[in-house]
Amino acid sequence: MKKTSPPIWVDRMLEIFCSERFLEEVEGDLHEWFSRRVEKQGIRKARLYYFFDAISYLRLFRLKTLKEMQRNNNKLYLNYFIVAIRQFKKNFWHSLLNVLGLSIGLLSVILISIYILDELGYDKFHEDHDKIYRLVNHDPQNGSKGDATPSPWKLYLEPAFPAIEAYTRFGQDIVLVKKDDQNFLENDFYWTESNFLTFFSFDVISGEPATMLEEPNSVVITRDMAMKYFDRLDVLGEQLPIKVYDGNQDFLMKITGVIENVPDNSHLQFDLLGSMSTTREMYGHFDRVWGLNWLKSYVKIADESQVEQIEKGLPEFFETYRGDGSSEYSNIIFQPLDEVRLYSNDINGKIAKGNLDYVILFGCVAILILIASTMNYVNLVTAKSGQRGKEIGMRKVLGAQPAQVVRQVYVESFFQLFLAVVLAFTLGLLLMPIFSEVVGKEIGLEKMISSEVLLVIFTALTFILILSGAYPALILNRFKPIDALRGTQSGVLGNQSLTRKIQVFFQFTIGVFLIACTLVVIRQVQFFNSFDKGFNAEQLINIPVDDRDMQRQLMTMKEQISQVPGVQNITATGEALPSAMNNTWSFEWDGKDSEESVGINIIAIDYDYLNTLETDLVAGRNLDKELLTDSAQSCLLNESAFKITGWTDLEGKKVDVGGNERTVVGVIEDFHYNSLHESVAPNVYLLAAPGTRVSPDNLIVRLDTKQASSAIDEIDRIWSQFSAQPLAFTFVNDAFQGLYLAEQRFVKLIIGFAVIGIFLTILGLLGLVSYMAERKSKELSIRKVLGASQMEILWKFGGQFGSLFLLSLLVALPASWWVMQQWLQTYAYSIELNVLMLLAASAVAMLITVMTIGGQAFKVAFNNPVKFLKDE
């Protein structure tokens, strides 16, 4: 049953702190506000905000008075609370440092938890998310995977496997929307099946989800699109003139539905949805074309065991519907919807992908930061507890029981934890805009106070409270009153050297691990920026030409642009830079001795392609416009494709590409057309006439640096002669940098949290060293009186940390090496880990250690012994 009442624990808190005179009034007003929030924002947000409403409504005059607290037998706890405040004031700077360190640790845990929970929560807002599977197109022979699926799957899969309850598809087209004499290019337009909005659980503002995409020429738009084109939401029945570039057709599409903007935590992102029935007017009977991999497919299957049964029947399915032998190169992977975000790095497609390694690594960092901050807090609390022997001894003489001492310690710990939590959430609210920008997600108060994040914080606080209360309480209860009052309780605390050493060891280990990982991550990102792509990307711009009519005039436009001052070279090509490579054909070659099906990327180019990119041939020659046969009968291979053939030369060598035989006249040096996550695949470069799916639809222009601005202005003028669409272009270098946005964000985050972890480690070490220096001050003073030199004292005190530091290196460096090695393996090209990196991490850690411990060590060595022995 769905809860529609406020959180009970908040009401209980009000009963504890709110005066009985105002309790009924306060609860009544809060419940009324809660009901209004439920109506306007929903039960989930109402319950989230109820706690903050309660806090904001309480005023000092509404709190219980001392007399009321006494009547409620809270006098003892009030006394504990007063003592906690006095202790905080008495040791103000020590307590403030303690709270600050803990709050920074909690803040880090909050921010990392928000990030991790958001990544893990992708697509889980759909009602049947646990029953939905994405179909992945898999070739068992070469292992390739893609999210674009053959069109006939829908036609045959549902009848062949009754366990499939529903099937829907989703395919992108670039369109031009014409409104009020203005043209708007929309990249996020998708054709969908009529059941798409009942299959998935996107929030509908107006329209009937079951029927709004049934009729041809129907379109569903998001809230932002409705406001963009009409400045209102009641737009059902309105019409949008839309030109589909790939189909080269104009449609007057009727708006049949408006939905809320797609949530950020959905891997499906779109602005407009067109009815799939409309596509048949453009693309004909594409449902029967096995070679057309365009649409993304999703199915609903009730029981996971049925998926296994379907997978067993797939070979027979392909043999029956696609043809004999097709099961050798055709397969379907049923990927659960919940796994699409984080488990798709080996699946080709345009969706924004997460990285499970990042989630795991951030989780480890959060745990390390929590451990470091908890250890710091417990250590500092314990150190100060040891100085309260006389107070505790007096309490015991006056009749205090061990349980009362425990309660006193827990109340003091709770007080400081409360301050730390308030400070952590305050800092979180202040830093949220910066954090949102860094992670590239819209993060607000709602996510910070979500039930999942609050559960994480509650668990962490419970863990900290138990440790910070139990350990000091155990120590204080071991004091004998007579020893405490005499000031001779050192025997109780004197046997903790092993505990302190273990704590110092862990602090060192955490610090070295974070430093080593941070240095490796920084080095890998530097490698991205400096890696040789195999062509000159400087001052290259890419101009997409999506309009089919313009593509027919592409060479005319190219000729005019080539005359612009400041344009050094220009080429027309079927793939932009960077590119995910959108066209793959079958590939056969002379001397191929196996039946294995091999695919190859097709890139349409012109005669100026190599000169414009400034890339080299490693064998043969370039395509030549003087040779008529080159236009239809010749091609170029890249090195990766040439290696597949096993050839040693090009003399008389021919290939079959998509059923067309061509002579290979040259081999291009491999260059990187995509991110370093992927290795260079086999490519074939050929000339293609306008009007096909592989025809050139991009212009790549090399500009003179000194005349770049004026050249772009002139290119814009020429463009306007061919199209009413505004000129859109990207610098190739910037586009490649955009491929590493996830890495750049990851680096910023990992550096930020590593610095926090290192800071907390230093803080903990400083607290521990200060405590140990205080504990050993008399011993070291006696040694000085007996003739020990300052260097001997320095070595005696500081030397004990040297062995711990070396031991931590033996643990932290191999651990960081293994973790970073796993991370680097996610890239096709990465740096090589070497000993120098570990030595650099060790040097940085040693420097920080010397700076942290050195001050206290010198203080101990050069102190006057009389200061510590005058009372002996």
mmCIF file with all atom_site columns, C-alpha atoms in Angstrom, residues 145-219:
data_model
loop_
_atom_site.group_PDB
_atom_site.id
_atom_site.type_symbol
_atom_site.label_atom_id
_atom_site.label_alt_id
_atom_site.label_comp_id
_atom_site.label_asym_id
_atom_site.label_entity_id
_atom_site.label_seq_id
_atom_site.pdbx_PDB_ins_code
_atom_site.Cartn_x
_atom_site.Cartn_y
_atom_site.Cartn_z
_atom_site.occupancy
_atom_site.B_iso_or_equiv
_atom_site.pdbx_formal_charge
_atom_site.auth_seq_id
_atom_site.auth_comp_id
_atom_site.auth_asym_id
_atom_site.auth_atom_id
_atom_site.pdbx_PDB_model_num
ATOM 1  C CA . LYS A 1 145 ? 28.179 -5.650  -31.205 1.00 0.00 ? 145 LYS A CA 1
ATOM 2  C CA . GLY A 1 146 ? 25.871 -2.780  -32.110 1.00 0.00 ? 146 GLY A CA 1
ATOM 3  C CA . ASP A 1 147 ? 22.629 -1.232  -30.897 1.00 0.00 ? 147 ASP A CA 1
ATOM 4  C CA . ALA A 1 148 ? 21.373 -0.758  -34.478 1.00 0.00 ? 148 ALA A CA 1
ATOM 5  C CA . THR A 1 149 ? 19.356 -3.818  -35.441 1.00 0.00 ? 149 THR A CA 1
ATOM 6  C CA . PRO A 1 150 ? 18.126 -5.371  -38.718 1.00 0.00 ? 150 PRO A CA 1
ATOM 7  C CA . SER A 1 151 ? 14.618 -4.201  -39.555 1.00 0.00 ? 151 SER A CA 1
ATOM 8  C CA . PRO A 1 152 ? 13.074 -7.690  -40.100 1.00 0.00 ? 152 PRO A CA 1
ATOM 9  C CA . TRP A 1 153 ? 13.659 -8.668  -36.464 1.00 0.00 ? 153 TRP A CA 1
ATOM 10 C CA . LYS A 1 154 ? 10.339 -7.164  -35.427 1.00 0.00 ? 154 LYS A CA 1
ATOM 11 C CA . LEU A 1 155 ? 8.527  -8.812  -38.302 1.00 0.00 ? 155 LEU A CA 1
ATOM 12 C CA . TYR A 1 156 ? 9.638  -12.327 -37.350 1.00 0.00 ? 156 TYR A CA 1
ATOM 13 C CA . LEU A 1 157 ? 10.717 -12.374 -33.683 1.00 0.00 ? 157 LEU A CA 1
ATOM 14 C CA . GLU A 1 158 ? 7.310  -11.800 -32.078 1.00 0.00 ? 158 GLU A CA 1
ATOM 15 C CA . PRO A 1 159 ? 5.531  -14.637 -33.938 1.00 0.00 ? 159 PRO A CA 1
ATOM 16 C CA . ALA A 1 160 ? 8.504  -16.986 -33.463 1.00 0.00 ? 160 ALA A CA 1
ATOM 17 C CA . PHE A 1 161 ? 8.772  -16.430 -29.697 1.00 0.00 ? 161 PHE A CA 1
ATOM 18 C CA . PRO A 1 162 ? 5.429  -15.931 -27.882 1.00 0.00 ? 162 PRO A CA 1
ATOM 19 C CA . ALA A 1 163 ? 7.317  -15.130 -24.646 1.00 0.00 ? 163 ALA A CA 1
ATOM 20 C CA . ILE A 1 164 ? 8.004  -11.675 -26.117 1.00 0.00 ? 164 ILE A CA 1
ATOM 21 C CA . GLU A 1 165 ? 5.100  -9.651  -24.719 1.00 0.00 ? 165 GLU A CA 1
ATOM 22 C CA . ALA A 1 166 ? 5.855  -6.424  -26.609 1.00 0.00 ? 166 ALA A CA 1
ATOM 23 C CA . TYR A 1 167 ? 8.361  -5.095  -29.136 1.00 0.00 ? 167 TYR A CA 1
ATOM 24 C CA . THR A 1 168 ? 9.141  -1.476  -29.958 1.00 0.00 ? 168 THR A CA 1
ATOM 25 C CA . ARG A 1 169 ? 11.696 0.360   -32.089 1.00 0.00 ? 169 ARG A CA 1
ATOM 26 C CA . PHE A 1 170 ? 13.357 3.757   -32.114 1.00 0.00 ? 170 PHE A CA 1
ATOM 27 C CA . GLY A 1 171 ? 15.277 5.315   -35.051 1.00 0.00 ? 171 GLY A CA 1
ATOM 28 C CA . GLN A 1 172 ? 16.924 8.700   -35.510 1.00 0.00 ? 172 GLN A CA 1
ATOM 29 C CA . ASP A 1 173 ? 16.633 11.122  -38.413 1.00 0.00 ? 173 ASP A CA 1
ATOM 30 C CA . ILE A 1 174 ? 17.949 14.663  -38.731 1.00 0.00 ? 174 ILE A CA 1
ATOM 31 C CA . VAL A 1 175 ? 15.107 17.026  -39.622 1.00 0.00 ? 175 VAL A CA 1
ATOM 32 C CA . LEU A 1 176 ? 14.531 20.691  -40.367 1.00 0.00 ? 176 LEU A CA 1
ATOM 33 C CA . VAL A 1 177 ? 11.536 22.259  -38.625 1.00 0.00 ? 177 VAL A CA 1
ATOM 34 C CA . LYS A 1 178 ? 10.099 25.312  -40.365 1.00 0.00 ? 178 LYS A CA 1
ATOM 35 C CA . LYS A 1 179 ? 8.193  27.740  -38.140 1.00 0.00 ? 179 LYS A CA 1
ATOM 36 C CA . ASP A 1 180 ? 7.329  31.402  -38.703 1.00 0.00 ? 180 ASP A CA 1
ATOM 37 C CA . ASP A 1 181 ? 9.790  31.857  -41.559 1.00 0.00 ? 181 ASP A CA 1
ATOM 38 C CA . GLN A 1 182 ? 12.582 30.381  -39.470 1.00 0.00 ? 182 GLN A CA 1
ATOM 39 C CA . ASN A 1 183 ? 14.397 27.081  -39.873 1.00 0.00 ? 183 ASN A CA 1
ATOM 40 C CA . PHE A 1 184 ? 15.491 24.956  -36.923 1.00 0.00 ? 184 PHE A CA 1
ATOM 41 C CA . LEU A 1 185 ? 17.756 21.947  -37.279 1.00 0.00 ? 185 LEU A CA 1
ATOM 42 C CA . GLU A 1 186 ? 16.667 19.185  -34.862 1.00 0.00 ? 186 GLU A CA 1
ATOM 43 C CA . ASN A 1 187 ? 19.084 16.318  -34.296 1.00 0.00 ? 187 ASN A CA 1
ATOM 44 C CA . ASP A 1 188 ? 16.993 14.537  -31.663 1.00 0.00 ? 188 ASP A CA 1
ATOM 45 C CA . PHE A 1 189 ? 14.049 13.534  -33.850 1.00 0.00 ? 189 PHE A CA 1
ATOM 46 C CA . TYR A 1 190 ? 13.184 9.817   -33.710 1.00 0.00 ? 190 TYR A CA 1
ATOM 47 C CA . TRP A 1 191 ? 10.704 7.581   -35.499 1.00 0.00 ? 191 TRP A CA 1
ATOM 48 C CA . THR A 1 192 ? 8.972  5.179   -33.101 1.00 0.00 ? 192 THR A CA 1
ATOM 49 C CA . GLU A 1 193 ? 6.367  2.445   -33.067 1.00 0.00 ? 193 GLU A CA 1
ATOM 50 C CA . SER A 1 194 ? 2.826  3.303   -31.986 1.00 0.00 ? 194 SER A CA 1
ATOM 51 C CA . ASN A 1 195 ? 3.300  1.426   -28.687 1.00 0.00 ? 195 ASN A CA 1
ATOM 52 C CA . PHE A 1 196 ? 6.441  3.335   -27.678 1.00 0.00 ? 196 PHE A CA 1
ATOM 53 C CA . LEU A 1 197 ? 4.785  5.536   -25.036 1.00 0.00 ? 197 LEU A CA 1
ATOM 54 C CA . THR A 1 198 ? 2.940  2.599   -23.453 1.00 0.00 ? 198 THR A CA 1
ATOM 55 C CA . PHE A 1 199 ? 6.028  0.409   -23.630 1.00 0.00 ? 199 PHE A CA 1
ATOM 56 C CA . PHE A 1 200 ? 8.111  2.988   -21.718 1.00 0.00 ? 200 PHE A CA 1
ATOM 57 C CA . SER A 1 201 ? 6.947  5.173   -18.821 1.00 0.00 ? 201 SER A CA 1
ATOM 58 C CA . PHE A 1 202 ? 7.591  8.735   -19.966 1.00 0.00 ? 202 PHE A CA 1
ATOM 59 C CA . ASP A 1 203 ? 5.273  11.278  -18.341 1.00 0.00 ? 203 ASP A CA 1
ATOM 60 C CA . VAL A 1 204 ? 2.523  12.453  -20.694 1.00 0.00 ? 204 VAL A CA 1
ATOM 61 C CA . ILE A 1 205 ? 1.199  16.017  -20.401 1.00 0.00 ? 205 ILE A CA 1
ATOM 62 C CA . SER A 1 206 ? -1.545 15.766  -23.031 1.00 0.00 ? 206 SER A CA 1
ATOM 63 C CA . GLY A 1 207 ? -2.690 13.170  -25.531 1.00 0.00 ? 207 GLY A CA 1
ATOM 64 C CA . GLU A 1 208 ? -3.532 9.487   -25.357 1.00 0.00 ? 208 GLU A CA 1
ATOM 65 C CA . PRO A 1 209 ? -0.322 7.392   -25.112 1.00 0.00 ? 209 PRO A CA 1
ATOM 66 C CA . ALA A 1 210 ? -1.874 4.315   -26.738 1.00 0.00 ? 210 ALA A CA 1
ATOM 67 C CA . THR A 1 211 ? -2.978 6.093   -29.928 1.00 0.00 ? 211 THR A CA 1
ATOM 68 C CA . MET A 1 212 ? -0.952 9.297   -30.355 1.00 0.00 ? 212 MET A CA 1
ATOM 69 C CA . LEU A 1 213 ? 1.592  7.632   -32.681 1.00 0.00 ? 213 LEU A CA 1
ATOM 70 C CA . GLU A 1 214 ? -0.741 5.411   -34.681 1.00 0.00 ? 214 GLU A CA 1
ATOM 71 C CA . GLU A 1 215 ? -1.582 7.664   -37.634 1.00 0.00 ? 215 GLU A CA 1
ATOM 72 C CA . PRO A 1 216 ? 0.927  8.662   -40.347 1.00 0.00 ? 216 PRO A CA 1
ATOM 73 C CA . ASN A 1 217 ? 2.328  12.202  -40.085 1.00 0.00 ? 217 ASN A CA 1
ATOM 74 C CA . SER A 1 218 ? 1.837  12.251  -36.299 1.00 0.00 ? 218 SER A CA 1
ATOM 75 C CA . VAL A 1 219 ? 4.436  13.799  -34.022 1.00 0.00 ? 219 VAL A CA 1
#
